[in-house]
mmCIF file of C-alpha atoms and ligand atoms in Angstrom:
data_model
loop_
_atom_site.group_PDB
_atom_site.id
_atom_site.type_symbol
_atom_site.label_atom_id
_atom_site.label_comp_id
_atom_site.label_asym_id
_atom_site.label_seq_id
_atom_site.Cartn_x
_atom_site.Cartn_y
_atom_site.Cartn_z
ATOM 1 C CA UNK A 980 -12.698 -1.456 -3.381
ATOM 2 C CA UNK A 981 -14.907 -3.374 -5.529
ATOM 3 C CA UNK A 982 -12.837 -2.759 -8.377
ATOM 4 C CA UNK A 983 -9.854 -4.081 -6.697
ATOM 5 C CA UNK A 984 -11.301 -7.264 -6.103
ATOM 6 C CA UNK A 985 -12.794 -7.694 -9.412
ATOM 7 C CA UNK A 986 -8.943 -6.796 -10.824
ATOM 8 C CA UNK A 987 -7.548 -9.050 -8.505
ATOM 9 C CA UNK A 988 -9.900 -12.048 -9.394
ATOM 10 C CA UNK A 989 -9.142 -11.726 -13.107
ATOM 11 C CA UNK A 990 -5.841 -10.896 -12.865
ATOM 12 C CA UNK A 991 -5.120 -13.901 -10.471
ATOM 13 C CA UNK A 992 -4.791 -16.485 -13.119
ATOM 14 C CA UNK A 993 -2.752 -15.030 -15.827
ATOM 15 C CA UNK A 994 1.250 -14.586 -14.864
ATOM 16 C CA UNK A 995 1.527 -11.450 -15.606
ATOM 17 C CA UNK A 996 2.619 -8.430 -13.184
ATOM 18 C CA UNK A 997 0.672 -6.771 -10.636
ATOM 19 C CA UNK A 998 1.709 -3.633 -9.289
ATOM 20 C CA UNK A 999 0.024 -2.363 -6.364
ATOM 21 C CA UNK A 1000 -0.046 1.156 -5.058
ATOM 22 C CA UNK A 1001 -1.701 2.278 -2.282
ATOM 23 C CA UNK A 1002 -0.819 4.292 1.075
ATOM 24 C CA UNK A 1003 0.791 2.718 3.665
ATOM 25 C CA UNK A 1004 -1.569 0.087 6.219
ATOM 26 C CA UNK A 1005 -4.249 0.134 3.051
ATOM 27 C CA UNK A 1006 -3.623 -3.895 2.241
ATOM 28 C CA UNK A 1007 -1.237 -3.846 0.263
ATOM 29 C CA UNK A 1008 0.481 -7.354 1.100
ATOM 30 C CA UNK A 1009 -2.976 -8.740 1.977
ATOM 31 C CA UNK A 1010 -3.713 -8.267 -1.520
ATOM 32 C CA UNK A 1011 -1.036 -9.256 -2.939
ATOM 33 C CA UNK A 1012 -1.675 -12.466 -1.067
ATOM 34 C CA UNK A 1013 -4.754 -13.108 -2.355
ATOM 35 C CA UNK A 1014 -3.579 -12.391 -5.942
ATOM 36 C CA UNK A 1015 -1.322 -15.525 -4.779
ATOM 37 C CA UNK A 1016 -3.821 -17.193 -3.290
ATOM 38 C CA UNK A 1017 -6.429 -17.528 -5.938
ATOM 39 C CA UNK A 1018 -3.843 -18.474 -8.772
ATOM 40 C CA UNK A 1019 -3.118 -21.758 -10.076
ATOM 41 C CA UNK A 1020 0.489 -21.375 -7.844
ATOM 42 C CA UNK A 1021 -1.542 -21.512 -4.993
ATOM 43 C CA UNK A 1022 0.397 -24.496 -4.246
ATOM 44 C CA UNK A 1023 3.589 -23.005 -4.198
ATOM 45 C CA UNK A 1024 5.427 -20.443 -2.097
ATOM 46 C CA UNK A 1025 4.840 -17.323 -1.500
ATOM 47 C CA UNK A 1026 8.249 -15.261 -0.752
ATOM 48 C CA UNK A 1027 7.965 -11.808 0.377
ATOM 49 C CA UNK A 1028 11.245 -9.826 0.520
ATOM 50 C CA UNK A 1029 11.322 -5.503 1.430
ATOM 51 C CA UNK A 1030 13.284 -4.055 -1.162
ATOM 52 C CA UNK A 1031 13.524 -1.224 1.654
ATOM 53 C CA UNK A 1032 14.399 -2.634 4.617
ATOM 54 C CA UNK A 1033 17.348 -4.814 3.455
ATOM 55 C CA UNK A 1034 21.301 -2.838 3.190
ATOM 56 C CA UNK A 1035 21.459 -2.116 -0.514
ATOM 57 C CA UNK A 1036 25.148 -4.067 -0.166
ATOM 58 C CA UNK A 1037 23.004 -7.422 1.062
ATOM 59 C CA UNK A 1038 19.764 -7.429 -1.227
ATOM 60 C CA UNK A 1039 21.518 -8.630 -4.252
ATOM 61 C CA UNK A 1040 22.787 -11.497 -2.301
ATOM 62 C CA UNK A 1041 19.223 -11.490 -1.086
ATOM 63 C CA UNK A 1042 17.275 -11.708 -3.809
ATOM 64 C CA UNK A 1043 19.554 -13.713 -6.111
ATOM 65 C CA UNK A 1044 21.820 -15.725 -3.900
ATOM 66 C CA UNK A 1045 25.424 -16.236 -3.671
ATOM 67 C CA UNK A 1046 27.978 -18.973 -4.490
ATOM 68 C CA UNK A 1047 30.431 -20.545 -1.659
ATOM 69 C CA UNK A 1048 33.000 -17.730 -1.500
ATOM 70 C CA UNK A 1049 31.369 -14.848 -3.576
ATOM 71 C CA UNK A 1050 32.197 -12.010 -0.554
ATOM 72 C CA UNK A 1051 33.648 -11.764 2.706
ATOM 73 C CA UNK A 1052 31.387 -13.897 5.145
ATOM 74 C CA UNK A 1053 29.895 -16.006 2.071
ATOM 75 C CA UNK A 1054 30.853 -19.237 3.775
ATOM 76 C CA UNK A 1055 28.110 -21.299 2.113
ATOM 77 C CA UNK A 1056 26.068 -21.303 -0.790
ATOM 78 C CA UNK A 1057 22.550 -19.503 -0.549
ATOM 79 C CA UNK A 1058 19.633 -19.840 -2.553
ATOM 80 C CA UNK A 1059 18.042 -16.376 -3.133
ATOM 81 C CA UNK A 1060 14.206 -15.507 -2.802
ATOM 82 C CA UNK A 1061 14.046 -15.472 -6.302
ATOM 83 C CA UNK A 1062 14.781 -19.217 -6.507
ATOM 84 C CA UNK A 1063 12.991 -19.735 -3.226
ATOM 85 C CA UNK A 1064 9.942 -18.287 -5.099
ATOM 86 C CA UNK A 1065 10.502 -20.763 -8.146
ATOM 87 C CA UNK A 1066 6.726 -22.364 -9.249
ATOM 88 C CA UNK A 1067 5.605 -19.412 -6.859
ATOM 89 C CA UNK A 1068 5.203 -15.870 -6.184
ATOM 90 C CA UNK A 1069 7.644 -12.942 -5.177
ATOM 91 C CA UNK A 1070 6.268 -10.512 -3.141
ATOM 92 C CA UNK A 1071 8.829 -7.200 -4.165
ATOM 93 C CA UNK A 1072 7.477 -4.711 -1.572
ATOM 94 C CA UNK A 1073 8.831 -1.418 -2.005
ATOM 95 C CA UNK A 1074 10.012 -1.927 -5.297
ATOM 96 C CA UNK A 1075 10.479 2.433 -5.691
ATOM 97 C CA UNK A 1076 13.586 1.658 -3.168
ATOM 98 C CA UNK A 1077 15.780 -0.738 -5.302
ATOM 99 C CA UNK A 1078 18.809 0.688 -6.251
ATOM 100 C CA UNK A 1079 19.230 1.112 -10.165
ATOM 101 C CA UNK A 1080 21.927 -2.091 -10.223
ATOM 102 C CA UNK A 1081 19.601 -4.191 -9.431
ATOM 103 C CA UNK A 1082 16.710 -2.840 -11.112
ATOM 104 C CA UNK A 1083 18.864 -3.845 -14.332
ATOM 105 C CA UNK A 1084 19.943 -7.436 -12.910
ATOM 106 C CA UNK A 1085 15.791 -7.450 -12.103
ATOM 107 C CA UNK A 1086 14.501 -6.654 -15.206
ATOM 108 C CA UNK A 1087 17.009 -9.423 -16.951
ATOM 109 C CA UNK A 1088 15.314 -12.316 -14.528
ATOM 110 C CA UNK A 1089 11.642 -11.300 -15.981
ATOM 111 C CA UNK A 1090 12.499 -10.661 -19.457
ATOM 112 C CA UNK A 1091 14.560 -14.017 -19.441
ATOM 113 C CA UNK A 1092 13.573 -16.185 -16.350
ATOM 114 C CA UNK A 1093 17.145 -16.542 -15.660
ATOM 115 C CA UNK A 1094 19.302 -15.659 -12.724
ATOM 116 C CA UNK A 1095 22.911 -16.254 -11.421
ATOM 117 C CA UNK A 1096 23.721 -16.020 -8.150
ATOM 118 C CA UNK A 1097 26.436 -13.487 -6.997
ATOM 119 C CA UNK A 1098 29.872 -14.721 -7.398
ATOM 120 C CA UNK A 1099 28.372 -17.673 -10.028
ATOM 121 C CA UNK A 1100 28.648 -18.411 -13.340
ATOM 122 C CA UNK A 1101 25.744 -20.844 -14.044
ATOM 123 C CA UNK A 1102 22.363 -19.289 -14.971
ATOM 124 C CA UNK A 1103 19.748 -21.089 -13.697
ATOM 125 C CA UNK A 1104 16.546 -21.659 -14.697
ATOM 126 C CA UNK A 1105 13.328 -20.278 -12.951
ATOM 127 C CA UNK A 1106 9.703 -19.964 -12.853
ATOM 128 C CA UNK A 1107 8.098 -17.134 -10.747
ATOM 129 C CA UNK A 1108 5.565 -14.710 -10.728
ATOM 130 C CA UNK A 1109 6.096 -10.957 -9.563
ATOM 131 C CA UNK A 1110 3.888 -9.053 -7.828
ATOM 132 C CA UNK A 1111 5.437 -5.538 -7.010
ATOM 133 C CA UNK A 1112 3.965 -2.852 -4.347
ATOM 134 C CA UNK A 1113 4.874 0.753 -3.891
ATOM 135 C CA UNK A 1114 3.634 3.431 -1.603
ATOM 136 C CA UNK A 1115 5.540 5.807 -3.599
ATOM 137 C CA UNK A 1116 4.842 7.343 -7.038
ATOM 138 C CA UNK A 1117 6.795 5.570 -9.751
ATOM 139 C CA UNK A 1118 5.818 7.711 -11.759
ATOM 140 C CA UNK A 1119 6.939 10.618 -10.756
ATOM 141 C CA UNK A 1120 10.268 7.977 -10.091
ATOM 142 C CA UNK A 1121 10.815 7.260 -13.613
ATOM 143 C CA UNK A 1122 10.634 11.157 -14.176
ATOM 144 C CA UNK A 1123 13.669 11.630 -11.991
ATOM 145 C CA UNK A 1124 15.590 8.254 -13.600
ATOM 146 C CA UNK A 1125 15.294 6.867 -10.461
ATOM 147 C CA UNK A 1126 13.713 3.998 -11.787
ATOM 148 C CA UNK A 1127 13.868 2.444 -14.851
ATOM 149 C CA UNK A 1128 10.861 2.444 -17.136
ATOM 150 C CA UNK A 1129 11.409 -0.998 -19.008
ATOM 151 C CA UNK A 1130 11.037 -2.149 -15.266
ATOM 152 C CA UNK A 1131 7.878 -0.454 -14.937
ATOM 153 C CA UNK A 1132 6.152 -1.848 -17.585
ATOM 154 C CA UNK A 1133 6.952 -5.239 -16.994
ATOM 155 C CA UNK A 1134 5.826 -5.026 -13.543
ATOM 156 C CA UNK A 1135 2.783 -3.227 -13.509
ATOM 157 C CA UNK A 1136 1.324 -4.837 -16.564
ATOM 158 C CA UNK A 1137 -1.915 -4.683 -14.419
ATOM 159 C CA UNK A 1138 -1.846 -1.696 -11.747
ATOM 160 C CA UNK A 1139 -4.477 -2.051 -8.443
ATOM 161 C CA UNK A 1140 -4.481 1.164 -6.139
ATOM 162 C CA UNK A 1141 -5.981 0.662 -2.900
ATOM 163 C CA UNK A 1142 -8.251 3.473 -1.932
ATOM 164 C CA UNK A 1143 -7.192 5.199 1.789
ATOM 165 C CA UNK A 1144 -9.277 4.280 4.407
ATOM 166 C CA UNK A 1145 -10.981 7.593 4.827
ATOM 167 C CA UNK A 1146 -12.588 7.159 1.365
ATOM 168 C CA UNK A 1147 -14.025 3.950 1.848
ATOM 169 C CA UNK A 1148 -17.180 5.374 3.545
ATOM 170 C CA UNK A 1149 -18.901 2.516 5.460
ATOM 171 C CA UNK A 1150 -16.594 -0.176 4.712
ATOM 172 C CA UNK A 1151 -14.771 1.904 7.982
ATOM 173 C CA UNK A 1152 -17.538 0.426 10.380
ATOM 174 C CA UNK A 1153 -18.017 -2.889 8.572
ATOM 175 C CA UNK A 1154 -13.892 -3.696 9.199
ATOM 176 C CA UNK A 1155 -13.713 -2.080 12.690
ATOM 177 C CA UNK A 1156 -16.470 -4.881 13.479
ATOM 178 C CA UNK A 1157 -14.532 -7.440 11.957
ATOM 179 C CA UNK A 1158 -11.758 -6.316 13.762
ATOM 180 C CA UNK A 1159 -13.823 -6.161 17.067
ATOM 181 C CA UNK A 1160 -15.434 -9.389 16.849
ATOM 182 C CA UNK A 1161 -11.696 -11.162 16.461
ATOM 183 C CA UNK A 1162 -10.074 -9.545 18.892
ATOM 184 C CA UNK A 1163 -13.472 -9.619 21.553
ATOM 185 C CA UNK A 1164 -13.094 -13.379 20.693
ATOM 186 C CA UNK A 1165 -9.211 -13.469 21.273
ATOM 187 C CA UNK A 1166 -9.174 -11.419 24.504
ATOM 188 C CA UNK A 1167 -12.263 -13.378 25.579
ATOM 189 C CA UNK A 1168 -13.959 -9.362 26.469
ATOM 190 C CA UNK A 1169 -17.471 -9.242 26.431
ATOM 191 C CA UNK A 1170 -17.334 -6.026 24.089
ATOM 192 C CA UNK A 1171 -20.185 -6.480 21.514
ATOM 193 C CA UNK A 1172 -19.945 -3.141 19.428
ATOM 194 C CA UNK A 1173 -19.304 0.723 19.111
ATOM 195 C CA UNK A 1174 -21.617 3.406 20.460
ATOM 196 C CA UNK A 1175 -22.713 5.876 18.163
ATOM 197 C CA UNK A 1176 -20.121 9.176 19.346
ATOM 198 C CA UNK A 1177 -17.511 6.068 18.276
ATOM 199 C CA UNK A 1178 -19.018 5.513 15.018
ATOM 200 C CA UNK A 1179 -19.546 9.129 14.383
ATOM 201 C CA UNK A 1180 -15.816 9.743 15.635
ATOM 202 C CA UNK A 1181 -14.224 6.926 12.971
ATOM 203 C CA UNK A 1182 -16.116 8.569 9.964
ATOM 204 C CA UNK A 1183 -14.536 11.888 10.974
ATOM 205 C CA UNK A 1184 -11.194 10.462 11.564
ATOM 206 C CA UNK A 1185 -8.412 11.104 8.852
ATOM 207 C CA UNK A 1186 -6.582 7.662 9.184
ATOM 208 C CA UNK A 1187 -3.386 8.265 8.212
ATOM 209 C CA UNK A 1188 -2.395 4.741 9.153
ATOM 210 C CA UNK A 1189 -5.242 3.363 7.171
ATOM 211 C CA UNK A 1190 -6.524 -0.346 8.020
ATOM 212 C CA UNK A 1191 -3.392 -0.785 9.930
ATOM 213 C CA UNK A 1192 -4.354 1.858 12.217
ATOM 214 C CA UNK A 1193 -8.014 1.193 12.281
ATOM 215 C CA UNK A 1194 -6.589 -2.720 13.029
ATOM 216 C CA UNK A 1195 -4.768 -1.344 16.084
ATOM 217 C CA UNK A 1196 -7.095 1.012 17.475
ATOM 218 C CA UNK A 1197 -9.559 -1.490 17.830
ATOM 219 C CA UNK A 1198 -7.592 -3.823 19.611
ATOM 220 C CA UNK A 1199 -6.381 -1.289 21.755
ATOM 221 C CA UNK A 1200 -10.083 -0.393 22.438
ATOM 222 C CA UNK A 1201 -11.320 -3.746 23.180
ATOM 223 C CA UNK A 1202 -8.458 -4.389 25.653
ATOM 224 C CA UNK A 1203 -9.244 -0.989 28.108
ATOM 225 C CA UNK A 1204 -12.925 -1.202 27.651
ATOM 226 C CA UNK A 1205 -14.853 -1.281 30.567
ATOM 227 C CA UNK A 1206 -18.024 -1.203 28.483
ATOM 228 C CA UNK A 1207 -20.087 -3.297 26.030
ATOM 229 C CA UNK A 1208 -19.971 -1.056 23.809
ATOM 230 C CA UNK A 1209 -16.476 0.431 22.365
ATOM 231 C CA UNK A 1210 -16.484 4.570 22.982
ATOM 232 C CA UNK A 1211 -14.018 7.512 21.519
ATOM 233 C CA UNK A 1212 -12.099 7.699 24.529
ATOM 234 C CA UNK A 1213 -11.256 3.743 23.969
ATOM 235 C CA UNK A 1214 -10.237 3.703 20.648
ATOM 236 C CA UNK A 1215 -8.184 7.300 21.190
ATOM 237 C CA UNK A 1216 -10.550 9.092 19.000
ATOM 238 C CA UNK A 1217 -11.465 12.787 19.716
ATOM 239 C CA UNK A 1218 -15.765 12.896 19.817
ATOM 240 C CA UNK A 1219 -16.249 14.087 15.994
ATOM 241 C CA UNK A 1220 -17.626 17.254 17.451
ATOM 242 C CA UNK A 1221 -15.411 18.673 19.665
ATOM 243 C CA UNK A 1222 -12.885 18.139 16.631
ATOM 244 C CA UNK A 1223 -15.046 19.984 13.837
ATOM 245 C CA UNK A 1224 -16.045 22.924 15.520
ATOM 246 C CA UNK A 1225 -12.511 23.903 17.349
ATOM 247 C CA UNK A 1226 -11.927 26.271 14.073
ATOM 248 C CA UNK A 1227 -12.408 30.111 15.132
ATOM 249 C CA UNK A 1228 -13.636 31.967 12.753
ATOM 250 C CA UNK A 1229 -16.205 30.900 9.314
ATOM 251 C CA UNK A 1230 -13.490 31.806 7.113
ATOM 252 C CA UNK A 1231 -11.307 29.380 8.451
ATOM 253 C CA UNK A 1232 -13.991 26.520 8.799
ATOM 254 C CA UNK A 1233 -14.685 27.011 5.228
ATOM 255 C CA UNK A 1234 -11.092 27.024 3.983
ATOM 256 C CA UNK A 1235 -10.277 24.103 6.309
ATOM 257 C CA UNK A 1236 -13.432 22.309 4.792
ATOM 258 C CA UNK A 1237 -12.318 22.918 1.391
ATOM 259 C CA UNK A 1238 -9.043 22.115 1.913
ATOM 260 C CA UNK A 1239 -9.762 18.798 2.606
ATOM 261 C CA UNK A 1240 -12.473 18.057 0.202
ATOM 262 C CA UNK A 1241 -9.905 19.150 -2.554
ATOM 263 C CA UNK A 1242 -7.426 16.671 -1.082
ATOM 264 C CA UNK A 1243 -9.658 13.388 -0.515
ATOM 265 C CA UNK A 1244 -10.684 14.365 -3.937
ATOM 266 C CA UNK A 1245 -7.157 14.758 -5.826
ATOM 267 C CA UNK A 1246 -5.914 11.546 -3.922
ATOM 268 C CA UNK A 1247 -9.241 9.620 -5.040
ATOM 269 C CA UNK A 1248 -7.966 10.401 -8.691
ATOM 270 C CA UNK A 1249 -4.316 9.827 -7.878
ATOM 271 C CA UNK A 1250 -3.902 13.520 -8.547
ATOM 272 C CA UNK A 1251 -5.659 13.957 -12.115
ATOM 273 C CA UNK A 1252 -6.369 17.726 -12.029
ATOM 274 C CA UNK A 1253 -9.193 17.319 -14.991
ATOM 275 C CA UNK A 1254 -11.207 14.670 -13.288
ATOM 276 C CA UNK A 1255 -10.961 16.635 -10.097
ATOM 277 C CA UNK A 1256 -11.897 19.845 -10.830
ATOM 278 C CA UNK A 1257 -15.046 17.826 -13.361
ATOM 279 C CA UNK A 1258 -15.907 15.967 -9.904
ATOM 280 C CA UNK A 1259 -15.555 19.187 -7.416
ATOM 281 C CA UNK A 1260 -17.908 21.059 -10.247
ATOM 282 C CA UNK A 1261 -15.495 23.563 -10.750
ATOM 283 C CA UNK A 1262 -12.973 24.365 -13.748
ATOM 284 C CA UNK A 1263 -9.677 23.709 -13.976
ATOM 285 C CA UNK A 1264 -8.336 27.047 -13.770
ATOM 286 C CA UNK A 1265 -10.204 27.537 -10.476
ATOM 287 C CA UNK A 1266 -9.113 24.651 -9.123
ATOM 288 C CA UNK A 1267 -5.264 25.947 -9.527
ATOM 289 C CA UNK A 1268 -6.475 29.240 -8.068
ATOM 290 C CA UNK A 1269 -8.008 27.557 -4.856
ATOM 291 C CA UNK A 1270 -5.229 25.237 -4.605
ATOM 292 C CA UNK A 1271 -2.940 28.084 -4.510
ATOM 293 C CA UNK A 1272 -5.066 30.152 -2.007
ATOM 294 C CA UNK A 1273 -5.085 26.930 0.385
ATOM 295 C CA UNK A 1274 -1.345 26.363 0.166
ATOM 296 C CA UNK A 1275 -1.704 22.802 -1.570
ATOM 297 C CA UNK A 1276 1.789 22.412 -3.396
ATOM 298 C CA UNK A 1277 1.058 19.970 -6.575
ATOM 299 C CA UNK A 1278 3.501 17.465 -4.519
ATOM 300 C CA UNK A 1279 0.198 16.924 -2.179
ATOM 301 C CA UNK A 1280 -2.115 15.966 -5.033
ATOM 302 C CA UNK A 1281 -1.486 12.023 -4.879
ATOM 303 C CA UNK A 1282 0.023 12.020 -1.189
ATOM 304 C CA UNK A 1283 -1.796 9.545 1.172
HETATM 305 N N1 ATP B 1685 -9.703 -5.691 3.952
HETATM 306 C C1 ATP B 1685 -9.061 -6.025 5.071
HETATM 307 N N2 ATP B 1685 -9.620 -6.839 5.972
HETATM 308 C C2 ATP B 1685 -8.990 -7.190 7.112
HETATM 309 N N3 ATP B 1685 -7.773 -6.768 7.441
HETATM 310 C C3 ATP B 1685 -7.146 -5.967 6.579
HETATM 311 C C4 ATP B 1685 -7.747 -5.553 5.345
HETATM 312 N N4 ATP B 1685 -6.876 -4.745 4.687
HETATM 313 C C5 ATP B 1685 -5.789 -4.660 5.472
HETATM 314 N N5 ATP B 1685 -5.940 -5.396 6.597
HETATM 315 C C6 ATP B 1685 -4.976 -5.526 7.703
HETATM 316 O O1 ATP B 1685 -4.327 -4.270 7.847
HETATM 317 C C7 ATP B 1685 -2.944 -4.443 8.107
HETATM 318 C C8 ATP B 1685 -2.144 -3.760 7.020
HETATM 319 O O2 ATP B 1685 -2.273 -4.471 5.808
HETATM 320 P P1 ATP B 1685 -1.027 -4.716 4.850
HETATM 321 O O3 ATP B 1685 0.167 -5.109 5.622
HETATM 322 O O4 ATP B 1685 -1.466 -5.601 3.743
HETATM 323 O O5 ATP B 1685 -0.858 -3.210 4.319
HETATM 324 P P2 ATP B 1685 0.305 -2.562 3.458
HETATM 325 O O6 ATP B 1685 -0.375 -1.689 2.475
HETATM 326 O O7 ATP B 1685 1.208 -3.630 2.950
HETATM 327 O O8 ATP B 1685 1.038 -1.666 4.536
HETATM 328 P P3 ATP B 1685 2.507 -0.977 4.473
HETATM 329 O O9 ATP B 1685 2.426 0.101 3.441
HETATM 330 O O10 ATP B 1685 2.676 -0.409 5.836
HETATM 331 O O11 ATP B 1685 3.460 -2.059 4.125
HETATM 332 C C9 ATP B 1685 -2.700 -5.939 8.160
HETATM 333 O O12 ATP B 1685 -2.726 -6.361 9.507
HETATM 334 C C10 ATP B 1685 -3.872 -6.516 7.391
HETATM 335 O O13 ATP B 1685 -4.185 -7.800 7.840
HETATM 336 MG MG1 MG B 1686 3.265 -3.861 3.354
#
């Protein structure tokens, strides 16, 4: 996480690209924010638009606007959040899910800093920085000409991954306190930490729903507490324990407890068998072997 914030520090002031990857609920938007935040648009806007969430029919309308009469329904002339975002940033989240057509009509407003709206024919002119997040691989994307590479590079002239929460060792305990001490504050609870089967029980936790999750779990926790101190059974955590020894036989534990290990350590190295098998002290060979054993399909290797 360090790294991140040294990337996003440097890359902050220049204009160019920022891609950020990451599972879902790590921060993505948060840092893309910041990126925002700490560059010399602070001043202007910051326009976030879901490349996922929007009809595909509507988010070329969306992004790029429309003139007076363009479609059906068009009954006034829209700006688009590209112009919106003009001396300012455009948040593209879940850039993976735009459609090819308007990857192309995309990659023509960064190489040119020109749009038209739909149904115009005036360009017009505009200044905006793109920062693009995906909790997909693009990689693997491009592979299937799904999305363009010329896109690609001009958006992830600098790439950030955020780490999953899982891997971030104590920083779990350090945010879950943040998060407690807002929310405490908010709810006006006298809840002043977590007891120590809750602190063991987060560090065992898989967070699937990363920061989001821990986010939520927290204020759950703080708002049925009867305690001063936040407990398993408040955040809806199993007691580490019970949860690690439920496995029947050695065999399995072991298997289980490699498993996982070979997981965290694939996704810590966004699936890069070399540097894997180097960290896991194994070779690579074995490392195919045990990850065939295990039932890890090489689609798992960079999945939060
Ligand atoms: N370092 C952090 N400190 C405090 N809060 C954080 C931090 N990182 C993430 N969060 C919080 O976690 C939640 C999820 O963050 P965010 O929306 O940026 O994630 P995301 O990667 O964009 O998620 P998704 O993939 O679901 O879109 C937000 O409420 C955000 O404020
Ligand atoms: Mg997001």
């Amino acid at each position: 996480m360090q790294a991140v914030f040294k990337t996003v520090r440097r890359v902050a002031s220049s204009d160019a690209g920022v891609l950020i990857g990451g599972g879902s609920g790590t921060g993505k938007e948060l840092v893309a924010r910041a990126v925002h935040r700490l560059s010399n648009r602070a001043d202007g806007p910051f326009i976030a638009i879901n490349c996922g969430a929007i009809p595909e029919n509507l988010l070329e309308s969306e992004l790029f606007g429309h003139e007076k009469g363009a479609f059906t329904g068009a009954h006034a002339r829209r700006q688009g959040r590209i112009e919106m975002a003009n001396r300012g940033t455009l948040f593209l989240d879940e850039i993976g899910e735009l459609p090819l057509s308007l990857q192309v009509k995309l990659l023509r407003f960064l190489q040119e800093h020109i749009i038209e709206r739909v149904g115009g024919r005036q360009e017009i002119e505009v200044d905006v920085r793109v920062i693009a997040a995906t909790n997909t691989d693009l990689k693997h994307a491009m592979k299937e000409e799904l999305f363009r590479e010329d896109l690609y590079y001009r958006i992830a002239v600098v790439g950030v991954t955020l780490p999953l929460l899982r891997e971030r060792g104590d920083d779990i305990t350090v945010l879950a306190k943040v998060f407690l001490e807002r929310f405490a504050a908010e709810g006006k609870k006298n809840v002043v930490g977590f007891n120590a089967d809750a602190i063991k029980a987060m560090h065992t936790h898989d967070w699937p729903g990363n920061v989001r999750e821990l986010e939520n779990r927290v204020r759950r926790g703080v708002i049925m507490s009867e305690g001063r101190k936040l407990t398993p059974d408040d955040l809806e955590l199993a007691s580490g324990d019970a949860e690690r020894f439920k496995t029947v036989s050695l065999k399995q534990a072991r298997e289980e407890l490699e498993r996982e290990l070979i997981l965290r350590t694939l996704a810590k190295h966004n699936g890069n068998m070399t540097r894997t098998a180097a960290e896991l002290s194994v070779s690579r060979p074995t490392l195919y072997e045990l990850m065939d054993k295990l039932g890890i399909r090489k689609e798992d290797r960079a999945a939060g």
